[in-house]
C-alpha cells in the first residue's frame, strides 16, 4: 500500500464522478427555451458563464429573479436533470481511481451540492455505492455552497487528512475552507484553463493522467 498522507478522499459528484455536463446543459436549455431566452449553444459558451453561486450563473444566462423565484427555477431544473442524467455515465477512467484508493485503504466520501436522495439514487444507478463510507448532500435542491457541508464533515473528523477531488474552482475553495489538499480534473463543469488559473492545486486534464501520477506508471 502507498502512503500519500491522506486517510480520506472527498469526492465531488457532478462533473467529477458522473459525466453530466451534457445533461446539465440540456436541462438549463429547456428552462431557457421556456422563457424565450438564448440557449447555451456550445461547451465554450457554457464554460464562459458557469460558476457559483448557481443563482449568479442563472442570472448570467438571463433569468430575471425579480419576476420569478430562484427557488422555483432550481426545482424546475432539477426535474429536467433527473430525466436527462439517466443517460450519463461515470467519467472516463474514474473507476481506476476509486479502486486505487480502496486498495490503498483510503476512506472515500462524496460531498455534493446535489439533493441527498437524488444523489444516492444516481450513485446507485452508476453502481459505485459500495466505494463510499459516507454520502453527503443537501436536503433540498436550492444549492448555494458545499462549503458548509464540508465544514460539518470536518467538525466530525477534525484529525482527518483529506484530499478533495473536484472539477471546479468552487471545489478548490471548499478544500481550502477545511484545510484539505485538492486535485482538480478537467472535462467537467469548468474549463482546464479556468482550473489552472486558480493556482495552488494539483490539476489534471483527465483521470488517466491523475491515475498515472498517483501510481507512478
PDB file of C-alpha atoms in Angstrom:
ATOM      1  CA  UNK A   1       0.000   0.000   0.000  1.00  0.00           C
ATOM      2  CA  UNK A   2       1.117   3.545  -0.782  1.00  0.00           C
ATOM      3  CA  UNK A   3       1.085   6.237   1.908  1.00  0.00           C
ATOM      4  CA  UNK A   4       0.124   9.566   0.375  1.00  0.00           C
ATOM      5  CA  UNK A   5      -0.530  11.196   3.722  1.00  0.00           C
ATOM      6  CA  UNK A   6      -4.301  11.152   3.163  1.00  0.00           C
ATOM      7  CA  UNK A   7      -6.655   8.921   5.076  1.00  0.00           C
ATOM      8  CA  UNK A   8      -9.771  10.277   3.328  1.00  0.00           C
ATOM      9  CA  UNK A   9     -10.694  11.281  -0.219  1.00  0.00           C
ATOM     10  CA  UNK A  10     -13.644  13.642  -0.546  1.00  0.00           C
ATOM     11  CA  UNK A  11     -15.229  13.322  -3.972  1.00  0.00           C
ATOM     12  CA  UNK A  12     -17.289  15.968  -5.693  1.00  0.00           C
ATOM     13  CA  UNK A  13     -20.025  14.282  -7.725  1.00  0.00           C
ATOM     14  CA  UNK A  14     -21.342  16.348 -10.644  1.00  0.00           C
ATOM     15  CA  UNK A  15     -18.752  16.631 -13.387  1.00  0.00           C
ATOM     16  CA  UNK A  16     -16.231  14.686 -11.311  1.00  0.00           C
ATOM     17  CA  UNK A  17     -17.636  11.205 -10.718  1.00  0.00           C
ATOM     18  CA  UNK A  18     -20.523  11.484 -13.171  1.00  0.00           C
ATOM     19  CA  UNK A  19     -20.100  12.789 -16.717  1.00  0.00           C
ATOM     20  CA  UNK A  20     -23.160  15.025 -16.576  1.00  0.00           C
ATOM     21  CA  UNK A  21     -22.137  18.247 -18.331  1.00  0.00           C
ATOM     22  CA  UNK A  22     -24.338  17.472 -21.338  1.00  0.00           C
ATOM     23  CA  UNK A  23     -27.256  16.633 -19.037  1.00  0.00           C
ATOM     24  CA  UNK A  24     -26.819  19.905 -17.175  1.00  0.00           C
ATOM     25  CA  UNK A  25     -26.709  21.948 -20.374  1.00  0.00           C
ATOM     26  CA  UNK A  26     -29.728  20.169 -21.831  1.00  0.00           C
ATOM     27  CA  UNK A  27     -31.670  20.800 -18.626  1.00  0.00           C
ATOM     28  CA  UNK A  28     -30.918  24.505 -18.417  1.00  0.00           C
ATOM     29  CA  UNK A  29     -31.605  24.919 -22.144  1.00  0.00           C
ATOM     30  CA  UNK A  30     -35.113  23.598 -21.594  1.00  0.00           C
ATOM     31  CA  UNK A  31     -35.660  26.298 -18.965  1.00  0.00           C
ATOM     32  CA  UNK A  32     -34.175  28.980 -21.213  1.00  0.00           C
ATOM     33  CA  UNK A  33     -36.359  27.924 -24.156  1.00  0.00           C
ATOM     34  CA  UNK A  34     -39.483  28.127 -21.996  1.00  0.00           C
ATOM     35  CA  UNK A  35     -38.583  31.705 -21.080  1.00  0.00           C
ATOM     36  CA  UNK A  36     -37.703  32.771 -24.606  1.00  0.00           C
ATOM     37  CA  UNK A  37     -34.045  33.257 -23.663  1.00  0.00           C
ATOM     38  CA  UNK A  38     -30.984  32.343 -25.776  1.00  0.00           C
ATOM     39  CA  UNK A  39     -29.850  28.783 -25.131  1.00  0.00           C
ATOM     40  CA  UNK A  40     -26.353  27.568 -24.262  1.00  0.00           C
ATOM     41  CA  UNK A  41     -25.021  26.931 -27.756  1.00  0.00           C
ATOM     42  CA  UNK A  42     -21.809  25.025 -27.037  1.00  0.00           C
ATOM     43  CA  UNK A  43     -19.338  23.995 -24.337  1.00  0.00           C
ATOM     44  CA  UNK A  44     -17.182  27.088 -24.862  1.00  0.00           C
ATOM     45  CA  UNK A  45     -20.108  29.359 -24.032  1.00  0.00           C
ATOM     46  CA  UNK A  46     -21.076  27.136 -21.093  1.00  0.00           C
ATOM     47  CA  UNK A  47     -17.589  27.427 -19.647  1.00  0.00           C
ATOM     48  CA  UNK A  48     -17.757  31.209 -20.023  1.00  0.00           C
ATOM     49  CA  UNK A  49     -20.912  31.513 -17.879  1.00  0.00           C
ATOM     50  CA  UNK A  50     -20.978  28.583 -15.456  1.00  0.00           C
ATOM     51  CA  UNK A  51     -19.927  29.187 -11.884  1.00  0.00           C
ATOM     52  CA  UNK A  52     -21.021  29.502  -8.274  1.00  0.00           C
ATOM     53  CA  UNK A  53     -23.274  30.542  -6.688  1.00  0.00           C
ATOM     54  CA  UNK A  54     -25.649  28.852  -9.119  1.00  0.00           C
ATOM     55  CA  UNK A  55     -28.072  31.759  -8.782  1.00  0.00           C
ATOM     56  CA  UNK A  56     -25.446  34.044 -10.331  1.00  0.00           C
ATOM     57  CA  UNK A  57     -24.929  31.556 -13.172  1.00  0.00           C
ATOM     58  CA  UNK A  58     -28.659  31.651 -13.894  1.00  0.00           C
ATOM     59  CA  UNK A  59     -28.580  35.452 -13.857  1.00  0.00           C
ATOM     60  CA  UNK A  60     -25.752  35.473 -16.403  1.00  0.00           C
ATOM     61  CA  UNK A  61     -27.948  33.309 -18.620  1.00  0.00           C
ATOM     62  CA  UNK A  62     -30.721  35.898 -18.497  1.00  0.00           C
ATOM     63  CA  UNK A  63     -33.038  34.678 -15.725  1.00  0.00           C
ATOM     64  CA  UNK A  64     -34.841  37.587 -14.055  1.00  0.00           C
ATOM     65  CA  UNK A  65     -35.411  36.821 -10.391  1.00  0.00           C
ATOM     66  CA  UNK A  66     -37.432  39.968  -9.925  1.00  0.00           C
ATOM     67  CA  UNK A  67     -40.103  38.204 -11.984  1.00  0.00           C
ATOM     68  CA  UNK A  68     -39.750  34.671 -10.635  1.00  0.00           C
ATOM     69  CA  UNK A  69     -38.226  32.963  -7.637  1.00  0.00           C
ATOM     70  CA  UNK A  70     -34.812  31.381  -7.978  1.00  0.00           C
ATOM     71  CA  UNK A  71     -36.052  28.507  -5.836  1.00  0.00           C
ATOM     72  CA  UNK A  72     -38.760  27.687  -8.372  1.00  0.00           C
ATOM     73  CA  UNK A  73     -36.272  27.712 -11.250  1.00  0.00           C
ATOM     74  CA  UNK A  74     -33.958  25.428  -9.258  1.00  0.00           C
ATOM     75  CA  UNK A  75     -36.738  22.887  -8.739  1.00  0.00           C
ATOM     76  CA  UNK A  76     -37.703  23.103 -12.413  1.00  0.00           C
ATOM     77  CA  UNK A  77     -34.073  22.471 -13.425  1.00  0.00           C
ATOM     78  CA  UNK A  78     -33.805  19.518 -11.043  1.00  0.00           C
ATOM     79  CA  UNK A  79     -36.902  17.911 -12.550  1.00  0.00           C
ATOM     80  CA  UNK A  80     -35.383  18.153 -16.029  1.00  0.00           C
ATOM     81  CA  UNK A  81     -31.981  16.990 -14.827  1.00  0.00           C
ATOM     82  CA  UNK A  82     -33.411  13.855 -13.182  1.00  0.00           C
ATOM     83  CA  UNK A  83     -34.551  12.738 -16.641  1.00  0.00           C
ATOM     84  CA  UNK A  84     -31.514  13.857 -18.624  1.00  0.00           C
ATOM     85  CA  UNK A  85     -28.905  12.432 -16.267  1.00  0.00           C
ATOM     86  CA  UNK A  86     -30.208   8.887 -16.729  1.00  0.00           C
ATOM     87  CA  UNK A  87     -28.085   8.657 -19.864  1.00  0.00           C
ATOM     88  CA  UNK A  88     -24.943   9.993 -18.127  1.00  0.00           C
ATOM     89  CA  UNK A  89     -22.241   7.523 -17.151  1.00  0.00           C
ATOM     90  CA  UNK A  90     -19.149   7.597 -14.995  1.00  0.00           C
ATOM     91  CA  UNK A  91     -16.341   9.913 -16.005  1.00  0.00           C
ATOM     92  CA  UNK A  92     -13.827   8.009 -18.110  1.00  0.00           C
ATOM     93  CA  UNK A  93     -11.183   6.161 -16.034  1.00  0.00           C
ATOM     94  CA  UNK A  94     -12.608   7.343 -12.708  1.00  0.00           C
ATOM     95  CA  UNK A  95     -13.244   3.770 -11.564  1.00  0.00           C
ATOM     96  CA  UNK A  96      -9.478   3.196 -11.681  1.00  0.00           C
ATOM     97  CA  UNK A  97      -9.113   5.893  -9.038  1.00  0.00           C
ATOM     98  CA  UNK A  98     -11.956   4.509  -6.925  1.00  0.00           C
ATOM     99  CA  UNK A  99     -10.319   1.083  -6.968  1.00  0.00           C
ATOM    100  CA  UNK A 100      -6.870   2.532  -6.335  1.00  0.00           C
ATOM    101  CA  UNK A 101      -7.920   4.413  -3.212  1.00  0.00           C
ATOM    102  CA  UNK A 102      -9.863   1.430  -1.877  1.00  0.00           C
ATOM    103  CA  UNK A 103      -6.891  -0.874  -2.433  1.00  0.00           C
ATOM    104  CA  UNK A 104      -4.712   1.552  -0.510  1.00  0.00           C
ATOM    105  CA  UNK A 105      -7.048   1.697   2.478  1.00  0.00           C
ATOM    106  CA  UNK A 106      -8.204   5.275   1.943  1.00  0.00           C
ATOM    107  CA  UNK A 107     -11.703   6.146   3.106  1.00  0.00           C
ATOM    108  CA  UNK A 108     -13.896   7.682   0.382  1.00  0.00           C
ATOM    109  CA  UNK A 109     -16.748  10.144   0.898  1.00  0.00           C
ATOM    110  CA  UNK A 110     -18.981  12.008  -1.572  1.00  0.00           C
ATOM    111  CA  UNK A 111     -19.595  15.692  -0.787  1.00  0.00           C
ATOM    112  CA  UNK A 112     -22.064  17.216  -3.226  1.00  0.00           C
ATOM    113  CA  UNK A 113     -24.446  20.123  -3.649  1.00  0.00           C
ATOM    114  CA  UNK A 114     -26.970  17.670  -5.093  1.00  0.00           C
ATOM    115  CA  UNK A 115     -30.113  16.924  -3.128  1.00  0.00           C
ATOM    116  CA  UNK A 116     -29.276  13.926  -0.955  1.00  0.00           C
ATOM    117  CA  UNK A 117     -31.904  11.415  -2.057  1.00  0.00           C
ATOM    118  CA  UNK A 118     -31.372  12.234  -5.735  1.00  0.00           C
ATOM    119  CA  UNK A 119     -27.630  11.890  -5.166  1.00  0.00           C
ATOM    120  CA  UNK A 120     -27.975   8.461  -3.580  1.00  0.00           C
ATOM    121  CA  UNK A 121     -30.161   7.280  -6.454  1.00  0.00           C
ATOM    122  CA  UNK A 122     -27.619   8.487  -9.013  1.00  0.00           C
ATOM    123  CA  UNK A 123     -24.745   6.789  -7.220  1.00  0.00           C
ATOM    124  CA  UNK A 124     -26.762   3.583  -7.058  1.00  0.00           C
ATOM    125  CA  UNK A 125     -27.624   3.880 -10.761  1.00  0.00           C
ATOM    126  CA  UNK A 126     -23.906   4.149 -11.550  1.00  0.00           C
ATOM    127  CA  UNK A 127     -23.150   1.082  -9.420  1.00  0.00           C
ATOM    128  CA  UNK A 128     -20.496   2.732  -7.268  1.00  0.00           C
ATOM    129  CA  UNK A 129     -22.246   2.971  -3.894  1.00  0.00           C
ATOM    130  CA  UNK A 130     -20.005   0.323  -2.311  1.00  0.00           C
ATOM    131  CA  UNK A 131     -16.917   2.519  -2.671  1.00  0.00           C
ATOM    132  CA  UNK A 132     -18.124   5.136  -0.213  1.00  0.00           C
ATOM    133  CA  UNK A 133     -18.127   5.264   3.568  1.00  0.00           C
ATOM    134  CA  UNK A 134     -20.482   8.215   3.517  1.00  0.00           C
ATOM    135  CA  UNK A 135     -22.566  10.235   1.039  1.00  0.00           C
ATOM    136  CA  UNK A 136     -23.183  13.874   1.932  1.00  0.00           C
ATOM    137  CA  UNK A 137     -25.672  16.003   0.008  1.00  0.00           C
ATOM    138  CA  UNK A 138     -28.083  18.860   0.543  1.00  0.00           C
ATOM    139  CA  UNK A 139     -31.566  18.434   1.933  1.00  0.00           C
ATOM    140  CA  UNK A 140     -33.086  20.498  -0.871  1.00  0.00           C
ATOM    141  CA  UNK A 141     -32.314  21.420  -4.486  1.00  0.00           C
ATOM    142  CA  UNK A 142     -31.596  25.108  -3.848  1.00  0.00           C
ATOM    143  CA  UNK A 143     -27.826  24.731  -3.913  1.00  0.00           C
ATOM    144  CA  UNK A 144     -25.718  27.669  -2.785  1.00  0.00           C
ATOM    145  CA  UNK A 145     -22.429  26.281  -1.452  1.00  0.00           C
ATOM    146  CA  UNK A 146     -20.932  22.975  -0.421  1.00  0.00           C
ATOM    147  CA  UNK A 147     -18.512  24.680   1.962  1.00  0.00           C
ATOM    148  CA  UNK A 148     -20.900  24.451   4.916  1.00  0.00           C
ATOM    149  CA  UNK A 149     -21.463  20.773   4.152  1.00  0.00           C
ATOM    150  CA  UNK A 150     -17.715  20.156   4.090  1.00  0.00           C
ATOM    151  CA  UNK A 151     -17.212  22.173   7.270  1.00  0.00           C
ATOM    152  CA  UNK A 152     -19.779  19.992   9.036  1.00  0.00           C
ATOM    153  CA  UNK A 153     -17.824  16.931   7.894  1.00  0.00           C
ATOM    154  CA  UNK A 154     -14.601  18.492   9.208  1.00  0.00           C
ATOM    155  CA  UNK A 155     -16.137  19.145  12.641  1.00  0.00           C
ATOM    156  CA  UNK A 156     -16.936  15.444  12.893  1.00  0.00           C
ATOM    157  CA  UNK A 157     -13.498  14.443  11.546  1.00  0.00           C
ATOM    158  CA  UNK A 158     -11.108  17.050  12.973  1.00  0.00           C
ATOM    159  CA  UNK A 159      -7.961  14.953  12.647  1.00  0.00           C
ATOM    160  CA  UNK A 160      -8.607  13.521   9.183  1.00  0.00           C
ATOM    161  CA  UNK A 161      -6.047  14.199   6.465  1.00  0.00           C
ATOM    162  CA  UNK A 162      -8.108  14.713   3.337  1.00  0.00           C
ATOM    163  CA  UNK A 163      -7.784  15.147  -0.400  1.00  0.00           C
ATOM    164  CA  UNK A 164     -10.760  16.722  -2.169  1.00  0.00           C
ATOM    165  CA  UNK A 165     -11.204  15.836  -5.837  1.00  0.00           C
ATOM    166  CA  UNK A 166     -13.355  18.095  -7.987  1.00  0.00           C
ATOM    167  CA  UNK A 167     -13.868  19.773 -11.336  1.00  0.00           C
ATOM    168  CA  UNK A 168     -14.470  23.434 -10.405  1.00  0.00           C
ATOM    169  CA  UNK A 169     -12.822  26.352  -8.645  1.00  0.00           C
ATOM    170  CA  UNK A 170     -15.545  26.048  -6.002  1.00  0.00           C
ATOM    171  CA  UNK A 171     -14.158  22.625  -5.120  1.00  0.00           C
ATOM    172  CA  UNK A 172     -10.756  24.221  -4.542  1.00  0.00           C
ATOM    173  CA  UNK A 173     -12.396  26.857  -2.334  1.00  0.00           C
ATOM    174  CA  UNK A 174     -14.159  24.114  -0.393  1.00  0.00           C
ATOM    175  CA  UNK A 175     -10.904  22.213   0.148  1.00  0.00           C
ATOM    176  CA  UNK A 176      -9.203  25.387   1.331  1.00  0.00           C
ATOM    177  CA  UNK A 177     -12.009  26.094   3.805  1.00  0.00           C
ATOM    178  CA  UNK A 178     -11.494  22.759   5.574  1.00  0.00           C
ATOM    179  CA  UNK A 179      -7.721  22.502   5.319  1.00  0.00           C
ATOM    180  CA  UNK A 180      -7.749  19.699   2.749  1.00  0.00           C
ATOM    181  CA  UNK A 181      -5.477  19.195  -0.218  1.00  0.00           C
ATOM    182  CA  UNK A 182      -7.159  19.485  -3.607  1.00  0.00           C
ATOM    183  CA  UNK A 183      -6.921  17.878  -7.038  1.00  0.00           C
ATOM    184  CA  UNK A 184      -8.918  19.314  -9.927  1.00  0.00           C
ATOM    185  CA  UNK A 185      -9.693  17.272 -13.043  1.00  0.00           C
ATOM    186  CA  UNK A 186     -10.698  18.697 -16.423  1.00  0.00           C
ATOM    187  CA  UNK A 187     -13.613  17.671 -18.579  1.00  0.00           C
ATOM    188  CA  UNK A 188     -16.212  18.749 -16.031  1.00  0.00           C
ATOM    189  CA  UNK A 189     -18.174  21.933 -15.484  1.00  0.00           C
ATOM    190  CA  UNK A 190     -15.263  24.362 -15.835  1.00  0.00           C
ATOM    191  CA  UNK A 191     -12.505  24.531 -18.406  1.00  0.00           C
ATOM    192  CA  UNK A 192      -8.998  23.252 -17.804  1.00  0.00           C
ATOM    193  CA  UNK A 193      -7.685  26.799 -18.274  1.00  0.00           C
ATOM    194  CA  UNK A 194     -10.007  28.049 -15.526  1.00  0.00           C
ATOM    195  CA  UNK A 195      -8.794  25.313 -13.170  1.00  0.00           C
ATOM    196  CA  UNK A 196      -5.148  26.060 -13.903  1.00  0.00           C
ATOM    197  CA  UNK A 197      -5.686  29.788 -13.381  1.00  0.00           C
ATOM    198  CA  UNK A 198      -6.866  29.177  -9.825  1.00  0.00           C
ATOM    199  CA  UNK A 199      -3.348  28.040  -8.810  1.00  0.00           C
ATOM    200  CA  UNK A 200      -2.210  26.085  -5.766  1.00  0.00           C
ATOM    201  CA  UNK A 201      -3.878  22.765  -6.597  1.00  0.00           C
ATOM    202  CA  UNK A 202      -2.949  19.635  -8.470  1.00  0.00           C
ATOM    203  CA  UNK A 203      -4.624  19.937 -11.896  1.00  0.00           C
ATOM    204  CA  UNK A 204      -5.019  17.089 -14.372  1.00  0.00           C
ATOM    205  CA  UNK A 205      -6.567  17.056 -17.826  1.00  0.00           C
ATOM    206  CA  UNK A 206      -8.311  13.733 -17.123  1.00  0.00           C
ATOM    207  CA  UNK A 207      -8.435  10.800 -14.724  1.00  0.00           C
ATOM    208  CA  UNK A 208      -5.996   8.761 -16.772  1.00  0.00           C
ATOM    209  CA  UNK A 209      -3.259  11.305 -16.132  1.00  0.00           C
ATOM    210  CA  UNK A 210      -4.295  11.601 -12.473  1.00  0.00           C
ATOM    211  CA  UNK A 211      -4.046   7.829 -12.051  1.00  0.00           C
ATOM    212  CA  UNK A 212      -0.624   7.804 -13.717  1.00  0.00           C
ATOM    213  CA  UNK A 213       0.517  10.494 -11.291  1.00  0.00           C
ATOM    214  CA  UNK A 214      -0.677   8.544  -8.260  1.00  0.00           C
ATOM    215  CA  UNK A 215       0.526   5.133  -9.350  1.00  0.00           C
ATOM    216  CA  UNK A 216       3.805   6.298 -10.830  1.00  0.00           C
ATOM    217  CA  UNK A 217       3.003   4.487 -14.066  1.00  0.00           C
TER     218      UNK A 217
END
